[in-house]
PDB file of C-alpha atoms in Angstrom:
ATOM      1  CA  PRO A  18      67.685  97.918  54.392  1.00  0.00           C
ATOM      2  CA  GLY A  19      65.265 100.430  55.820  1.00  0.00           C
ATOM      3  CA  ASN A  20      66.969 100.714  59.199  1.00  0.00           C
ATOM      4  CA  PRO A  21      67.723 104.223  60.477  1.00  0.00           C
ATOM      5  CA  GLU A  22      71.243 105.578  60.144  1.00  0.00           C
ATOM      6  CA  ASP A  23      71.531 105.934  63.914  1.00  0.00           C
ATOM      7  CA  LEU A  24      69.536 105.489  67.105  1.00  0.00           C
ATOM      8  CA  PRO A  25      69.738 107.721  70.189  1.00  0.00           C
ATOM      9  CA  TYR A  26      70.349 105.964  73.463  1.00  0.00           C
ATOM     10  CA  LEU A  27      70.150 106.571  77.194  1.00  0.00           C
ATOM     11  CA  LEU A  28      72.775 105.475  79.708  1.00  0.00           C
ATOM     12  CA  ALA A  29      71.328 105.439  83.231  1.00  0.00           C
ATOM     13  CA  ARG A  30      73.264 104.854  86.432  1.00  0.00           C
ATOM     14  CA  ALA A  31      71.779 103.992  89.821  1.00  0.00           C
ATOM     15  CA  THR A  32      73.715 104.185  93.072  1.00  0.00           C
ATOM     16  CA  THR A  33      73.059 101.116  95.210  1.00  0.00           C
ATOM     17  CA  THR A  34      74.683  99.175  97.995  1.00  0.00           C
ATOM     18  CA  PRO A  35      75.895  95.591  97.501  1.00  0.00           C
ATOM     19  CA  GLU A  36      72.855  94.367  99.459  1.00  0.00           C
ATOM     20  CA  GLN A  37      70.315  96.059  97.200  1.00  0.00           C
ATOM     21  CA  ASP A  38      68.560  94.538  94.218  1.00  0.00           C
ATOM     22  CA  ILE A  39      67.238  96.775  91.476  1.00  0.00           C
ATOM     23  CA  ALA A  40      65.287  96.153  88.295  1.00  0.00           C
ATOM     24  CA  TYR A  41      65.631  98.282  85.179  1.00  0.00           C
ATOM     25  CA  THR A  42      62.477  98.318  83.084  1.00  0.00           C
ATOM     26  CA  ALA A  43      62.451  99.697  79.552  1.00  0.00           C
ATOM     27  CA  VAL A  44      59.405 100.052  77.313  1.00  0.00           C
ATOM     28  CA  ILE A  45      60.471 100.376  73.677  1.00  0.00           C
ATOM     29  CA  GLU A  46      58.013 102.119  71.374  1.00  0.00           C
ATOM     30  CA  PRO A  47      59.033 102.072  67.702  1.00  0.00           C
ATOM     31  CA  TYR A  48      56.939 104.372  65.511  1.00  0.00           C
ATOM     32  CA  GLN A  49      57.244 106.709  62.530  1.00  0.00           C
ATOM     33  CA  GLU A  50      54.421 109.236  62.724  1.00  0.00           C
ATOM     34  CA  ARG A  51      51.769 108.151  65.205  1.00  0.00           C
ATOM     35  CA  ARG A  52      52.596 107.021  68.726  1.00  0.00           C
ATOM     36  CA  ALA A  53      51.087 103.767  69.975  1.00  0.00           C
ATOM     37  CA  LEU A  54      51.487 104.479  73.696  1.00  0.00           C
ATOM     38  CA  ALA A  55      49.517 106.854  75.860  1.00  0.00           C
ATOM     39  CA  GLY A  56      51.405 106.253  79.104  1.00  0.00           C
ATOM     40  CA  VAL A  57      53.300 103.873  81.383  1.00  0.00           C
ATOM     41  CA  ARG A  58      53.022 103.563  85.155  1.00  0.00           C
ATOM     42  CA  ARG A  59      54.127 101.308  87.983  1.00  0.00           C
ATOM     43  CA  LEU A  60      51.506  99.172  89.653  1.00  0.00           C
ATOM     44  CA  ALA A  61      51.006  99.345  93.416  1.00  0.00           C
ATOM     45  CA  PRO A  62      52.337  98.066  95.707  1.00  0.00           C
ATOM     46  CA  TRP A  63      55.458  97.677  93.559  1.00  0.00           C
ATOM     47  CA  ASP A  64      57.651 100.716  94.257  1.00  0.00           C
ATOM     48  CA  GLY A  65      60.370 100.096  91.695  1.00  0.00           C
ATOM     49  CA  THR A  66      63.108  99.490  94.261  1.00  0.00           C
ATOM     50  CA  GLY A  67      62.992  95.700  94.270  1.00  0.00           C
ATOM     51  CA  PRO A  68      63.798  93.125  91.607  1.00  0.00           C
ATOM     52  CA  ASP A  69      60.136  92.467  90.728  1.00  0.00           C
ATOM     53  CA  VAL A  70      58.598  94.325  87.788  1.00  0.00           C
ATOM     54  CA  ALA A  71      54.940  95.350  87.573  1.00  0.00           C
ATOM     55  CA  ILE A  72      53.851  97.992  85.071  1.00  0.00           C
ATOM     56  CA  GLU A  73      50.794  99.081  83.128  1.00  0.00           C
ATOM     57  CA  VAL A  74      51.177 100.263  79.547  1.00  0.00           C
ATOM     58  CA  ARG A  75      48.241 102.290  78.214  1.00  0.00           C
ATOM     59  CA  LEU A  76      47.790 102.257  74.444  1.00  0.00           C
ATOM     60  CA  ALA A  77      46.513 105.140  72.349  1.00  0.00           C
ATOM     61  CA  ASP A  78      43.492 103.124  71.181  1.00  0.00           C
ATOM     62  CA  GLY A  79      42.230 102.666  74.750  1.00  0.00           C
ATOM     63  CA  ARG A  80      43.603  99.201  75.392  1.00  0.00           C
ATOM     64  CA  ARG A  81      46.049  98.579  78.213  1.00  0.00           C
ATOM     65  CA  ASP A  82      48.653  95.936  78.955  1.00  0.00           C
ATOM     66  CA  VAL A  83      49.691  94.772  82.415  1.00  0.00           C
ATOM     67  CA  ILE A  84      53.174  93.230  82.506  1.00  0.00           C
ATOM     68  CA  LEU A  85      54.432  91.304  85.539  1.00  0.00           C
ATOM     69  CA  GLN A  86      57.888  89.803  85.977  1.00  0.00           C
ATOM     70  CA  PRO A  87      58.618  88.374  89.443  1.00  0.00           C
ATOM     71  CA  ALA A  88      62.207  88.239  90.647  1.00  0.00           C
ATOM     72  CA  ASP A  89      62.065  84.441  90.579  1.00  0.00           C
ATOM     73  CA  GLU A  90      59.558  81.745  89.784  1.00  0.00           C
ATOM     74  CA  ALA A  91      58.929  80.963  93.452  1.00  0.00           C
ATOM     75  CA  THR A  92      57.746  84.515  94.164  1.00  0.00           C
ATOM     76  CA  LEU A  93      54.003  85.164  94.150  1.00  0.00           C
ATOM     77  CA  LEU A  94      53.693  88.702  92.826  1.00  0.00           C
ATOM     78  CA  GLU A  95      50.481  90.468  93.906  1.00  0.00           C
ATOM     79  CA  VAL A  96      49.528  93.919  92.624  1.00  0.00           C
ATOM     80  CA  GLU A  97      46.506  96.184  92.342  1.00  0.00           C
ATOM     81  CA  GLY A  98      43.446  95.040  90.444  1.00  0.00           C
ATOM     82  CA  GLY A  99      43.477  91.567  91.967  1.00  0.00           C
ATOM     83  CA  LEU A 100      46.442  90.351  89.898  1.00  0.00           C
ATOM     84  CA  ARG A 101      48.404  87.439  91.357  1.00  0.00           C
ATOM     85  CA  PHE A 102      51.113  85.690  89.368  1.00  0.00           C
ATOM     86  CA  ARG A 103      53.765  83.076  89.975  1.00  0.00           C
ATOM     87  CA  GLY A 104      56.010  82.389  86.976  1.00  0.00           C
ATOM     88  CA  THR A 105      58.515  84.116  84.699  1.00  0.00           C
ATOM     89  CA  LEU A 106      56.473  86.635  82.710  1.00  0.00           C
ATOM     90  CA  LEU A 107      52.810  87.623  82.424  1.00  0.00           C
ATOM     91  CA  LEU A 108      51.165  89.887  79.873  1.00  0.00           C
ATOM     92  CA  ALA A 109      47.468  90.630  80.390  1.00  0.00           C
ATOM     93  CA  ARG A 110      45.759  92.805  77.767  1.00  0.00           C
ATOM     94  CA  PHE A 111      42.515  94.631  78.529  1.00  0.00           C
ATOM     95  CA  SER A 112      40.118  96.009  75.913  1.00  0.00           C
ATOM     96  CA  PRO A 113      39.063  99.697  75.952  1.00  0.00           C
ATOM     97  CA  ASP A 114      35.970  98.844  78.007  1.00  0.00           C
ATOM     98  CA  GLY A 115      38.136  97.252  80.694  1.00  0.00           C
ATOM     99  CA  THR A 116      37.374  93.577  79.998  1.00  0.00           C
ATOM    100  CA  LEU A 117      40.207  91.059  79.922  1.00  0.00           C
ATOM    101  CA  ALA A 118      40.961  90.235  76.282  1.00  0.00           C
ATOM    102  CA  GLU A 119      44.215  88.282  76.170  1.00  0.00           C
ATOM    103  CA  VAL A 120      46.665  86.470  78.463  1.00  0.00           C
ATOM    104  CA  LEU A 121      50.235  85.389  77.698  1.00  0.00           C
ATOM    105  CA  ALA A 122      52.084  83.544  80.480  1.00  0.00           C
ATOM    106  CA  VAL A 123      55.659  82.228  80.389  1.00  0.00           C
ATOM    107  CA  ARG A 124      56.543  79.366  82.769  1.00  0.00           C
ATOM    108  CA  PRO A 125      53.461  80.106  84.904  1.00  0.00           C
ATOM    109  CA  SER A 126      52.340  78.179  87.971  1.00  0.00           C
ATOM    110  CA  THR A 127      49.275  80.252  88.765  1.00  0.00           C
ATOM    111  CA  VAL A 128      47.553  83.291  87.262  1.00  0.00           C
ATOM    112  CA  THR A 129      44.712  85.235  88.871  1.00  0.00           C
ATOM    113  CA  ILE A 130      43.299  88.393  87.288  1.00  0.00           C
ATOM    114  CA  GLY A 131      40.509  89.657  89.514  1.00  0.00           C
ATOM    115  CA  THR A 132      37.376  87.568  89.082  1.00  0.00           C
ATOM    116  CA  ALA A 133      37.758  87.294  85.306  1.00  0.00           C
ATOM    117  CA  TYR A 134      40.552  84.743  85.134  1.00  0.00           C
ATOM    118  CA  GLN A 135      42.029  82.092  87.386  1.00  0.00           C
ATOM    119  CA  ARG A 136      44.205  79.251  86.117  1.00  0.00           C
ATOM    120  CA  ASP A 137      46.859  76.876  87.400  1.00  0.00           C
ATOM    121  CA  PHE A 138      49.466  75.704  84.902  1.00  0.00           C
ATOM    122  CA  VAL A 139      52.302  73.254  84.412  1.00  0.00           C
ATOM    123  CA  PRO A 140      55.292  75.628  84.107  1.00  0.00           C
ATOM    124  CA  PHE A 141      57.740  73.108  82.643  1.00  0.00           C
ATOM    125  CA  VAL A 142      58.509  69.418  82.300  1.00  0.00           C
ATOM    126  CA  GLU A 143      61.859  67.894  83.165  1.00  0.00           C
ATOM    127  CA  ALA A 144      63.819  64.661  82.862  1.00  0.00           C
ATOM    128  CA  ARG A 145      67.388  63.399  82.540  1.00  0.00           C
ATOM    129  CA  VAL A 146      69.237  62.641  79.334  1.00  0.00           C
ATOM    130  CA  LYS A 147      69.532  58.865  79.056  1.00  0.00           C
ATOM    131  CA  ALA A 148      71.158  58.780  75.597  1.00  0.00           C
ATOM    132  CA  PHE A 149      71.642  61.017  72.567  1.00  0.00           C
ATOM    133  CA  ASP A 150      72.870  60.800  68.995  1.00  0.00           C
ATOM    134  CA  ARG A 151      76.542  61.529  68.599  1.00  0.00           C
ATOM    135  CA  GLY A 152      78.301  62.710  65.484  1.00  0.00           C
ATOM    136  CA  ALA A 153      76.302  64.573  62.856  1.00  0.00           C
ATOM    137  CA  PRO A 154      73.342  62.469  61.722  1.00  0.00           C
ATOM    138  CA  ARG A 155      70.613  63.940  59.548  1.00  0.00           C
ATOM    139  CA  SER A 156      68.209  63.903  62.473  1.00  0.00           C
ATOM    140  CA  CYS A 157      69.308  64.038  66.111  1.00  0.00           C
ATOM    141  CA  THR A 158      67.362  62.544  68.989  1.00  0.00           C
ATOM    142  CA  ILE A 159      67.598  62.571  72.770  1.00  0.00           C
ATOM    143  CA  THR A 160      66.238  59.697  74.835  1.00  0.00           C
ATOM    144  CA  LEU A 161      64.934  60.708  78.261  1.00  0.00           C
ATOM    145  CA  ASP A 162      64.960  58.563  81.376  1.00  0.00           C
ATOM    146  CA  ARG A 163      61.215  58.904  81.902  1.00  0.00           C
ATOM    147  CA  PRO A 164      58.066  59.640  79.921  1.00  0.00           C
ATOM    148  CA  ILE A 165      57.001  63.272  79.804  1.00  0.00           C
ATOM    149  CA  SER A 166      53.642  64.777  78.932  1.00  0.00           C
ATOM    150  CA  ILE A 167      53.170  68.197  77.327  1.00  0.00           C
ATOM    151  CA  PRO A 168      49.850  69.965  78.044  1.00  0.00           C
ATOM    152  CA  ASP A 169      47.782  70.497  74.905  1.00  0.00           C
ATOM    153  CA  ALA A 170      47.408  74.204  75.717  1.00  0.00           C
ATOM    154  CA  ALA A 171      51.164  74.869  75.739  1.00  0.00           C
ATOM    155  CA  LEU A 172      52.426  76.879  72.784  1.00  0.00           C
ATOM    156  CA  ARG A 173      54.435  75.214  70.052  1.00  0.00           C
ATOM    157  CA  PRO A 174      57.201  74.967  69.004  1.00  0.00           C
ATOM    158  CA  LEU A 175      58.736  73.587  72.167  1.00  0.00           C
ATOM    159  CA  TRP A 176      62.375  74.207  73.060  1.00  0.00           C
ATOM    160  CA  THR A 177      64.777  72.310  75.275  1.00  0.00           C
ATOM    161  CA  ALA A 178      66.825  73.860  78.065  1.00  0.00           C
ATOM    162  CA  ILE A 179      69.626  71.421  78.880  1.00  0.00           C
ATOM    163  CA  THR A 180      72.283  71.749  81.566  1.00  0.00           C
ATOM    164  CA  THR A 181      75.344  72.008  79.363  1.00  0.00           C
ATOM    165  CA  ALA A 182      79.103  72.206  79.516  1.00  0.00           C
ATOM    166  CA  PRO A 183      80.556  75.745  79.909  1.00  0.00           C
ATOM    167  CA  ASP A 184      80.159  77.895  76.777  1.00  0.00           C
ATOM    168  CA  ALA A 185      77.799  75.356  75.180  1.00  0.00           C
ATOM    169  CA  ASN A 186      74.197  75.797  74.082  1.00  0.00           C
ATOM    170  CA  GLY A 187      71.410  73.532  75.309  1.00  0.00           C
ATOM    171  CA  ASN A 188      68.487  75.110  73.461  1.00  0.00           C
ATOM    172  CA  TYR A 189      67.063  73.129  70.547  1.00  0.00           C
ATOM    173  CA  PRO A 190      63.631  73.206  68.873  1.00  0.00           C
ATOM    174  CA  VAL A 191      61.637  70.015  69.417  1.00  0.00           C
ATOM    175  CA  GLN A 192      60.366  68.536  66.156  1.00  0.00           C
ATOM    176  CA  GLY A 193      58.519  65.615  67.721  1.00  0.00           C
ATOM    177  CA  LEU A 194      58.046  63.365  70.761  1.00  0.00           C
ATOM    178  CA  ALA A 195      57.579  59.606  70.941  1.00  0.00           C
ATOM    179  CA  GLU A 196      57.264  57.107  73.792  1.00  0.00           C
ATOM    180  CA  ARG A 197      59.798  54.284  73.710  1.00  0.00           C
ATOM    181  CA  ASP A 198      61.022  51.729  76.275  1.00  0.00           C
ATOM    182  CA  GLY A 199      59.572  53.535  79.283  1.00  0.00           C
ATOM    183  CA  GLY A 200      60.896  56.943  78.304  1.00  0.00           C
ATOM    184  CA  THR A 201      60.387  59.761  75.817  1.00  0.00           C
ATOM    185  CA  VAL A 202      62.449  60.287  72.671  1.00  0.00           C
ATOM    186  CA  LEU A 203      62.775  63.862  71.461  1.00  0.00           C
ATOM    187  CA  ASP A 204      63.316  64.413  67.755  1.00  0.00           C
ATOM    188  CA  LEU A 205      65.357  67.607  67.409  1.00  0.00           C
ATOM    189  CA  GLY A 206      65.702  67.506  63.656  1.00  0.00           C
ATOM    190  CA  ASP A 207      68.677  68.589  61.585  1.00  0.00           C
ATOM    191  CA  THR A 208      71.101  69.704  64.270  1.00  0.00           C
ATOM    192  CA  SER A 209      74.163  68.437  66.102  1.00  0.00           C
ATOM    193  CA  PHE A 210      75.174  68.326  69.747  1.00  0.00           C
ATOM    194  CA  ILE A 211      78.881  68.675  68.940  1.00  0.00           C
ATOM    195  CA  SER A 212      80.425  71.625  70.767  1.00  0.00           C
ATOM    196  CA  GLY A 213      84.092  71.235  69.817  1.00  0.00           C
ATOM    197  CA  PHE A 214      87.015  68.921  69.214  1.00  0.00           C
ATOM    198  CA  ASP A 215      89.507  67.598  71.769  1.00  0.00           C
ATOM    199  CA  GLU A 216      92.922  67.558  70.118  1.00  0.00           C
ATOM    200  CA  ASP A 217      94.433  65.392  72.853  1.00  0.00           C
ATOM    201  CA  ARG A 218      91.793  62.685  72.574  1.00  0.00           C
ATOM    202  CA  GLN A 219      91.156  63.287  68.881  1.00  0.00           C
ATOM    203  CA  ALA A 220      87.455  63.155  69.592  1.00  0.00           C
ATOM    204  CA  TYR A 221      84.459  65.426  69.455  1.00  0.00           C
ATOM    205  CA  THR A 222      83.197  67.121  72.604  1.00  0.00           C
ATOM    206  CA  TYR A 223      79.491  67.576  73.202  1.00  0.00           C
ATOM    207  CA  ALA A 224      77.299  70.275  74.688  1.00  0.00           C
ATOM    208  CA  PHE A 225      76.080  67.843  77.357  1.00  0.00           C
ATOM    209  CA  GLU A 226      76.468  64.236  78.452  1.00  0.00           C
ATOM    210  CA  GLU A 227      74.237  61.426  79.689  1.00  0.00           C
ATOM    211  CA  GLY A 228      72.631  62.345  82.982  1.00  0.00           C
ATOM    212  CA  ALA A 229      72.292  66.035  82.149  1.00  0.00           C
ATOM    213  CA  ARG A 230      69.083  67.700  83.329  1.00  0.00           C
ATOM    214  CA  LEU A 231      66.712  68.548  80.487  1.00  0.00           C
ATOM    215  CA  GLU A 232      63.846  70.947  80.880  1.00  0.00           C
ATOM    216  CA  ILE A 233      61.153  72.072  78.457  1.00  0.00           C
ATOM    217  CA  PRO A 234      59.751  75.426  79.620  1.00  0.00           C
ATOM    218  CA  LEU A 235      56.114  76.016  78.712  1.00  0.00           C
ATOM    219  CA  THR A 236      54.297  79.137  77.535  1.00  0.00           C
ATOM    220  CA  TYR A 237      50.535  79.640  77.294  1.00  0.00           C
ATOM    221  CA  HIS A 238      48.498  82.123  75.262  1.00  0.00           C
ATOM    222  CA  GLU A 239      44.760  82.587  75.499  1.00  0.00           C
ATOM    223  CA  LYS A 240      42.397  85.011  73.814  1.00  0.00           C
ATOM    224  CA  LEU A 241      39.182  85.528  75.705  1.00  0.00           C
ATOM    225  CA  THR A 242      35.792  86.480  74.373  1.00  0.00           C
ATOM    226  CA  ALA A 243      34.385  89.550  76.052  1.00  0.00           C
ATOM    227  CA  PRO A 244      31.143  88.818  77.927  1.00  0.00           C
TER     228      PRO A 244
END
């Protein structure tokens, strides 16, 4: 209810060679009467031909957002304004007077924004699945092979990213963590790890097995007080 009857769309084609990487960047601006955006531009030295993304979005109220997305987490993306970022995604919001107001970083290792902000982060924690609840209990748990520690500043809820069987899903919301027998037990709540049923064996199949790599990616959000 309330959705428009139709939406116009744009189909864009770029001619590249097999050796070239290209990034498509789209800024979606939903509005009815008053536009929220005043302009969008690429940040130097990013020229738009590589897989990294670096743009500035200027808002009608004078604020501006800088959005960085390196091609991979190992890449240190450096752009104008003294911005240096290694991670998956960075959003830095500046107030109308130019002061840094807000930072959102996904899987970051390091964030530098001029002289106003410099932080190093834990981008994710990882372990191996030692055991997990089979069947369909009311509350499913995964026991990890080592203890893990989640930084207090990381946003909640946490989600798992598990190396799974083909066509299976390894993303589950973490309801709680507890230390037990030299490892960490994740409480994943009312869910099930069943991915199918093997007719030949007459047994359930599961999204993953013992020994699978489990990762919890971390995101950080900070609002800063203007000086």
